[in-house]
CSV table of C-alpha atoms and ligand atoms in Angstrom, one decimal:
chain,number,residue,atom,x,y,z
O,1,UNK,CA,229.2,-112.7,37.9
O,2,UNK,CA,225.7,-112.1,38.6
O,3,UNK,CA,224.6,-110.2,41.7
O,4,UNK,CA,220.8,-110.1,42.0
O,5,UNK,CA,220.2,-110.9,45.8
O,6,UNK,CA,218.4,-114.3,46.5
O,7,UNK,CA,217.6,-115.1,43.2
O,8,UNK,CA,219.3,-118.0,42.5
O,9,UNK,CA,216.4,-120.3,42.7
O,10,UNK,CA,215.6,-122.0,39.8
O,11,UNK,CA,216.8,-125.0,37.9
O,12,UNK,CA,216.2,-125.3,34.1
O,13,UNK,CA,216.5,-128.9,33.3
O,14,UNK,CA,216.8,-128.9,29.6
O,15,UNK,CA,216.3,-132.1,27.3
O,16,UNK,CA,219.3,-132.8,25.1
O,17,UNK,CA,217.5,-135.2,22.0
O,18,UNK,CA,215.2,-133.3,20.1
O,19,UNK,CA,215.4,-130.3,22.3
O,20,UNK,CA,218.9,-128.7,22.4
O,21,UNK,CA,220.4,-131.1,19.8
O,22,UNK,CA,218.0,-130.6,16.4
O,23,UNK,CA,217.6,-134.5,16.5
O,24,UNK,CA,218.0,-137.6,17.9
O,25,UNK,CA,221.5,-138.5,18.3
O,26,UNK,CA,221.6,-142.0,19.7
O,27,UNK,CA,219.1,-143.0,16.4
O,28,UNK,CA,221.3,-141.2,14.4
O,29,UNK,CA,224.5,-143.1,15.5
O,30,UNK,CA,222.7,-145.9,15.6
O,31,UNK,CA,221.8,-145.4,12.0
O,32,UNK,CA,225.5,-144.8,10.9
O,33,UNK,CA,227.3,-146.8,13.1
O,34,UNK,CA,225.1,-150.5,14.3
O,35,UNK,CA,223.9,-153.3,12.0
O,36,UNK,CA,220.2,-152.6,11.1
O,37,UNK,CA,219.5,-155.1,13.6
O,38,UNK,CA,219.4,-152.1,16.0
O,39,UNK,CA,215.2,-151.3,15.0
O,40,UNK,CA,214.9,-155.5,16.2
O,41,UNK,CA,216.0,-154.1,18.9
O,42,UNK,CA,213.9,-151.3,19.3
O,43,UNK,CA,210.7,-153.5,18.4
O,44,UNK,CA,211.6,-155.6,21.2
O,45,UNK,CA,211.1,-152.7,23.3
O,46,UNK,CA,208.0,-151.2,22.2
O,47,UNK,CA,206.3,-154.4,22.1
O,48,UNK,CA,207.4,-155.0,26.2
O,49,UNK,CA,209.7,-157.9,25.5
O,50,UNK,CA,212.7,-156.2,27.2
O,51,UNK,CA,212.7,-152.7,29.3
O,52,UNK,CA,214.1,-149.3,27.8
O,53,UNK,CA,217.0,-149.7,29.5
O,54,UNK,CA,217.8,-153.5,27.7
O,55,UNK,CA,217.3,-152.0,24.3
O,56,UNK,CA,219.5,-149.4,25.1
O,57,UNK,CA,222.2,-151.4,26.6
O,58,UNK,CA,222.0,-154.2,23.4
O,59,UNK,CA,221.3,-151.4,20.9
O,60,UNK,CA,224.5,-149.1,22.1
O,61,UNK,CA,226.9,-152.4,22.2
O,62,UNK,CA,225.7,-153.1,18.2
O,63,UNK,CA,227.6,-149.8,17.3
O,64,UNK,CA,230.8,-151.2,15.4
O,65,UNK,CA,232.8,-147.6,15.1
O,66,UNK,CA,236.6,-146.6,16.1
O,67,UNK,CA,236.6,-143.6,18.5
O,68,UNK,CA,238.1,-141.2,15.1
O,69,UNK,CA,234.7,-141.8,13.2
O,70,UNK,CA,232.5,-141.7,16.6
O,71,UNK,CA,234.3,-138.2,18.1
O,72,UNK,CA,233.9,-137.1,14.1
O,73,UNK,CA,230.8,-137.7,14.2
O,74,UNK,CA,229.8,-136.3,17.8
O,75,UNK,CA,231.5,-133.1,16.7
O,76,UNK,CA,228.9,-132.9,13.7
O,77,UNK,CA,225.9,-133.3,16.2
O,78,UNK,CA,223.8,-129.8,15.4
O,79,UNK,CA,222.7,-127.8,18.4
O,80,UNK,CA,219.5,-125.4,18.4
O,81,UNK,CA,221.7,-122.0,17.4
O,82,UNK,CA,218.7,-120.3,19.9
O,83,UNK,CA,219.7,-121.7,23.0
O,84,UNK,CA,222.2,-119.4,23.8
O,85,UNK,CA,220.7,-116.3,24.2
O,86,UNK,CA,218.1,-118.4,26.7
O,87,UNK,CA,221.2,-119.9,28.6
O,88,UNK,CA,222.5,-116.2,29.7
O,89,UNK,CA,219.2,-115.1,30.3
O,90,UNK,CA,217.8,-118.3,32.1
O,91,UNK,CA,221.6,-118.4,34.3
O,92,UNK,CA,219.7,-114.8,36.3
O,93,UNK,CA,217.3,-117.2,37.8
O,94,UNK,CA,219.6,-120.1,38.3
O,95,UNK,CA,220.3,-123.5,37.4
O,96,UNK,CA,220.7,-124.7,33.7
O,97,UNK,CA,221.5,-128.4,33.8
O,98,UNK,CA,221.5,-130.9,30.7
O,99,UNK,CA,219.3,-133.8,32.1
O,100,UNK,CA,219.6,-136.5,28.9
O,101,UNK,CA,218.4,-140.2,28.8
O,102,UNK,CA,221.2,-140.5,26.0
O,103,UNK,CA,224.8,-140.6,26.8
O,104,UNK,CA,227.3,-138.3,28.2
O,105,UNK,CA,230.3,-137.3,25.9
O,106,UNK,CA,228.6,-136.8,22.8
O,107,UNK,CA,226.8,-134.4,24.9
O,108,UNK,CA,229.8,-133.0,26.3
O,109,UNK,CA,231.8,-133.1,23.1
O,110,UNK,CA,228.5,-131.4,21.2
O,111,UNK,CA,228.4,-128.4,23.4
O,112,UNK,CA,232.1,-128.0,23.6
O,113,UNK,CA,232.4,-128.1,19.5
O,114,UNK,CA,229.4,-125.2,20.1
O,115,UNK,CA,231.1,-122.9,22.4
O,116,UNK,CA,228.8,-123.2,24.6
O,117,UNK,CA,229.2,-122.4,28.4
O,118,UNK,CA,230.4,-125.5,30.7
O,119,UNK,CA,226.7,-126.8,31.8
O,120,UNK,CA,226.2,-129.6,34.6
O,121,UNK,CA,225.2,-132.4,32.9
O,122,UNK,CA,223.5,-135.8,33.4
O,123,UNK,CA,223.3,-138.4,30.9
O,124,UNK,CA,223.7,-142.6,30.9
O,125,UNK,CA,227.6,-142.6,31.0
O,126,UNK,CA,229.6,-143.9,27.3
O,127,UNK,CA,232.3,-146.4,27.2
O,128,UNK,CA,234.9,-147.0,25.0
O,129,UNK,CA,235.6,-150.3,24.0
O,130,UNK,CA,237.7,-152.1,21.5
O,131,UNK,CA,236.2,-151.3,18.1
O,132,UNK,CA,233.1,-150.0,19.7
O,133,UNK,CA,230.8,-148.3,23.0
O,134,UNK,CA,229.2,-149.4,25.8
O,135,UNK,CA,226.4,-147.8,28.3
O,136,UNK,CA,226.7,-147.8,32.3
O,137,UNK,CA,223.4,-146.2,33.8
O,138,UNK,CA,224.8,-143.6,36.9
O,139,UNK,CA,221.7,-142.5,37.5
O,140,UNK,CA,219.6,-145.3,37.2
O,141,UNK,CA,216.6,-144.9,39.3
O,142,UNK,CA,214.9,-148.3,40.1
O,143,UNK,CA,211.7,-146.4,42.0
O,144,UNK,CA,211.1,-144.4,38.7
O,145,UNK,CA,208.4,-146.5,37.2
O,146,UNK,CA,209.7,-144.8,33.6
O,147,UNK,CA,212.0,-147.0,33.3
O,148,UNK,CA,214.3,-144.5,31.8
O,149,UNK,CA,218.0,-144.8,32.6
O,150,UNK,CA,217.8,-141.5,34.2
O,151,UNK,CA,215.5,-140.6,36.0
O,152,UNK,CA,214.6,-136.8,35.8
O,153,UNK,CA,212.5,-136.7,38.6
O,154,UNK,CA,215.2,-137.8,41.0
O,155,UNK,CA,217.8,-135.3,39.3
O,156,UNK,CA,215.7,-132.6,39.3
O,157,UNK,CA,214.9,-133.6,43.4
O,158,UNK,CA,218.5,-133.5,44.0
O,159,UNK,CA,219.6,-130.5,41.9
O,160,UNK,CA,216.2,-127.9,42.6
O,161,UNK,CA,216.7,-125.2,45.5
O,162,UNK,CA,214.0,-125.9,48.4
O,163,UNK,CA,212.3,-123.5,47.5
O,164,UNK,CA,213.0,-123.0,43.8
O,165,UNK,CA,210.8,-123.8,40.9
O,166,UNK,CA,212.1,-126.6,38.1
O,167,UNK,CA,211.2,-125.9,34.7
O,168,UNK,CA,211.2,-128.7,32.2
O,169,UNK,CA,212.1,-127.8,28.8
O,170,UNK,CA,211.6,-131.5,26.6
O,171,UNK,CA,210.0,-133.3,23.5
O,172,UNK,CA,210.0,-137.1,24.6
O,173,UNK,CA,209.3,-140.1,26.5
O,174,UNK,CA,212.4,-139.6,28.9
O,175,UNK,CA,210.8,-136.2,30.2
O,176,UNK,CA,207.6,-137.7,30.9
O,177,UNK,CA,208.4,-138.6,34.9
O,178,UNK,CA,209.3,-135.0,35.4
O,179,UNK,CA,206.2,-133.6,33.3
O,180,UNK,CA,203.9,-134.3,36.3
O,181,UNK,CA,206.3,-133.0,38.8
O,182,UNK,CA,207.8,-129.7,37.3
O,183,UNK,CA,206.5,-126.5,38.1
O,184,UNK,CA,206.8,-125.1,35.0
O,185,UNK,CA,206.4,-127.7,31.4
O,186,UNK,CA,207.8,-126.4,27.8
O,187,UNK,CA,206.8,-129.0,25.4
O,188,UNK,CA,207.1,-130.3,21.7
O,189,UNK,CA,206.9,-133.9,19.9
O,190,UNK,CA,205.8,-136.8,22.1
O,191,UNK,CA,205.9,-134.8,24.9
O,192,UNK,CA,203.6,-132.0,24.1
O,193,UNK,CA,200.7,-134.8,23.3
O,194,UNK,CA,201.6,-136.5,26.8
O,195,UNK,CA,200.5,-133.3,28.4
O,196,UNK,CA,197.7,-132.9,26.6
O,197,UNK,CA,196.6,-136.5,27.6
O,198,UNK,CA,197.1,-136.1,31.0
O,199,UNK,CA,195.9,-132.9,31.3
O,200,UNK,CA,199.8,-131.5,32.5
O,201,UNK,CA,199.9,-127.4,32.0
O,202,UNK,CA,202.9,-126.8,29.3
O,203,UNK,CA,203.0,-124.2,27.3
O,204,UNK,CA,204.4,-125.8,23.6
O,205,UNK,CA,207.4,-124.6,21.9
O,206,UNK,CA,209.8,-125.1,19.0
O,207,UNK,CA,213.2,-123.8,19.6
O,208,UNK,CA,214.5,-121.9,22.6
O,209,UNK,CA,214.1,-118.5,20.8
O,210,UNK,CA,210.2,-119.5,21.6
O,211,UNK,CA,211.2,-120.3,25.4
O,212,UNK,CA,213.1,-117.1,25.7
O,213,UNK,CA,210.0,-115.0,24.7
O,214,UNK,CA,208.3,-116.4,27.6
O,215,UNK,CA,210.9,-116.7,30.3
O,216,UNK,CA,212.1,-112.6,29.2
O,217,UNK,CA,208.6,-111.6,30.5
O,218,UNK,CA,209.3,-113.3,33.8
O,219,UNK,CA,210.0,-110.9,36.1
O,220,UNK,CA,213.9,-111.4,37.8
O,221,UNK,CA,212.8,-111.9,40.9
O,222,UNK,CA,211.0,-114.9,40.4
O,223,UNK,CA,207.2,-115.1,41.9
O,224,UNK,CA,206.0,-117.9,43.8
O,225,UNK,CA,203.2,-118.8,41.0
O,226,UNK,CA,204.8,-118.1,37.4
O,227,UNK,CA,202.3,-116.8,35.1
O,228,UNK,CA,201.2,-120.0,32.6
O,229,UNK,CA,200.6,-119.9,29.0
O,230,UNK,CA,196.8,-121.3,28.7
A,301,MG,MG1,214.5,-135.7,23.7
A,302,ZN,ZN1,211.6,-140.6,37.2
């Protein structure tokens, strides 16, 4: 237990996808587990035939897998070994929350198989269903105009002390909505070039071992204005 006074401020919303897992996990399933059909699927959706959350819904209910292989292979989802020692240093300023557009109990079974600490976490929610998955979308946000099937902005909105700062740690498409709003941006991929696009501060990274050398020089009691990278 942590006693540091009025401290507890901040929420860390961290990206699963790319960010704390070393890939994408839904592609990767999708890879192993659904007909090829799948990247149909996903041309569909770039080209604006059907919305994100379509493809996912069509793409996830492709996957032809018995829970055995799928938990097998949730177990071998690889986490970023750095995010660790950033969890117990970012837990003195607050709120560490898993925010994914992907689904839920990989993400739970993933961190589990890690040993990592119990984390909130939001993610579309998986299904089990004879001889394969399905998606429900619990925090589906139909004012995000994202289209994600969560929407990071609203968690973030809900989760985020009044007066506390949200930093976004991300690499994709899904973080985009809560790029323009967080106070603080850590990017990489897709995400670090939408911020340099639209002009959002970020300061880039590539694992957490690169986020805990900035967040270490924060001071513990967090100012009003954190000091940005340029
Ligand atoms: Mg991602
Ligand atoms: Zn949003």
């Amino acid at each position: 237990m942590y006693i540091f006074g009025n401290i507890n401020l901040m929420l860390f919303v961290i990206d699963f996808d790319g960010t704390l897992a070393r890939t994408d996990t839904v592609d990767t399933m999708l890879e192993k587990f659904a007909s090829p059909a799948w990247k149909d699927v996903e041309q569909d959706w770039q080209s604006g035939r059907i919305t994100a959350i379509e493809c996912m819904g069509q793409q996830i209910r492709m996957v032809r897998a018995e829970p055995v292989a799928l938990e097998a292979f949730f177990e071998s989802i690889e986490l970023d070994p750095s995010f660790l020692p950033f969890y117990h240093h970012a837990r003195r300023f607050g709120t560490v929350a898993i925010v994914s557009d992907g689904l839920d109990h990989p993400i739970q079974v993933a961190t589990r198989k890690a040993g990592l600490p119990e984390m909130p976490v939001f993610a579309n929610r998986l299904h089990f269903v004879p001889h394969g998955i399905d998606i429900s979308f619990p925090h589906l946000n139909p004012c995000c105009g994202a289209g994600n099937g969560v929407c990071k902005c609203a968690i973030a909105r809900d989760l985020a002390q009044p007066e506390g700062s949200v930093v976004l740690i991300g690499d994709g498409k899904s973080d985009a909505c809560l790029a323009h709003q967080a106070d603080v941006v850590f990017a990489k991929k897709s995400l670090l070039s939408y911020c340099e696009e639209q002009g959002i501060a970020h300061i880039p990274f590539g694992c957490f071992d690169d986020v805990l050398a900035v967040v270490a020089q924060w001071p513990t009691h967090p100012p009003q204005k954190l000091p940005l990278a340029a």
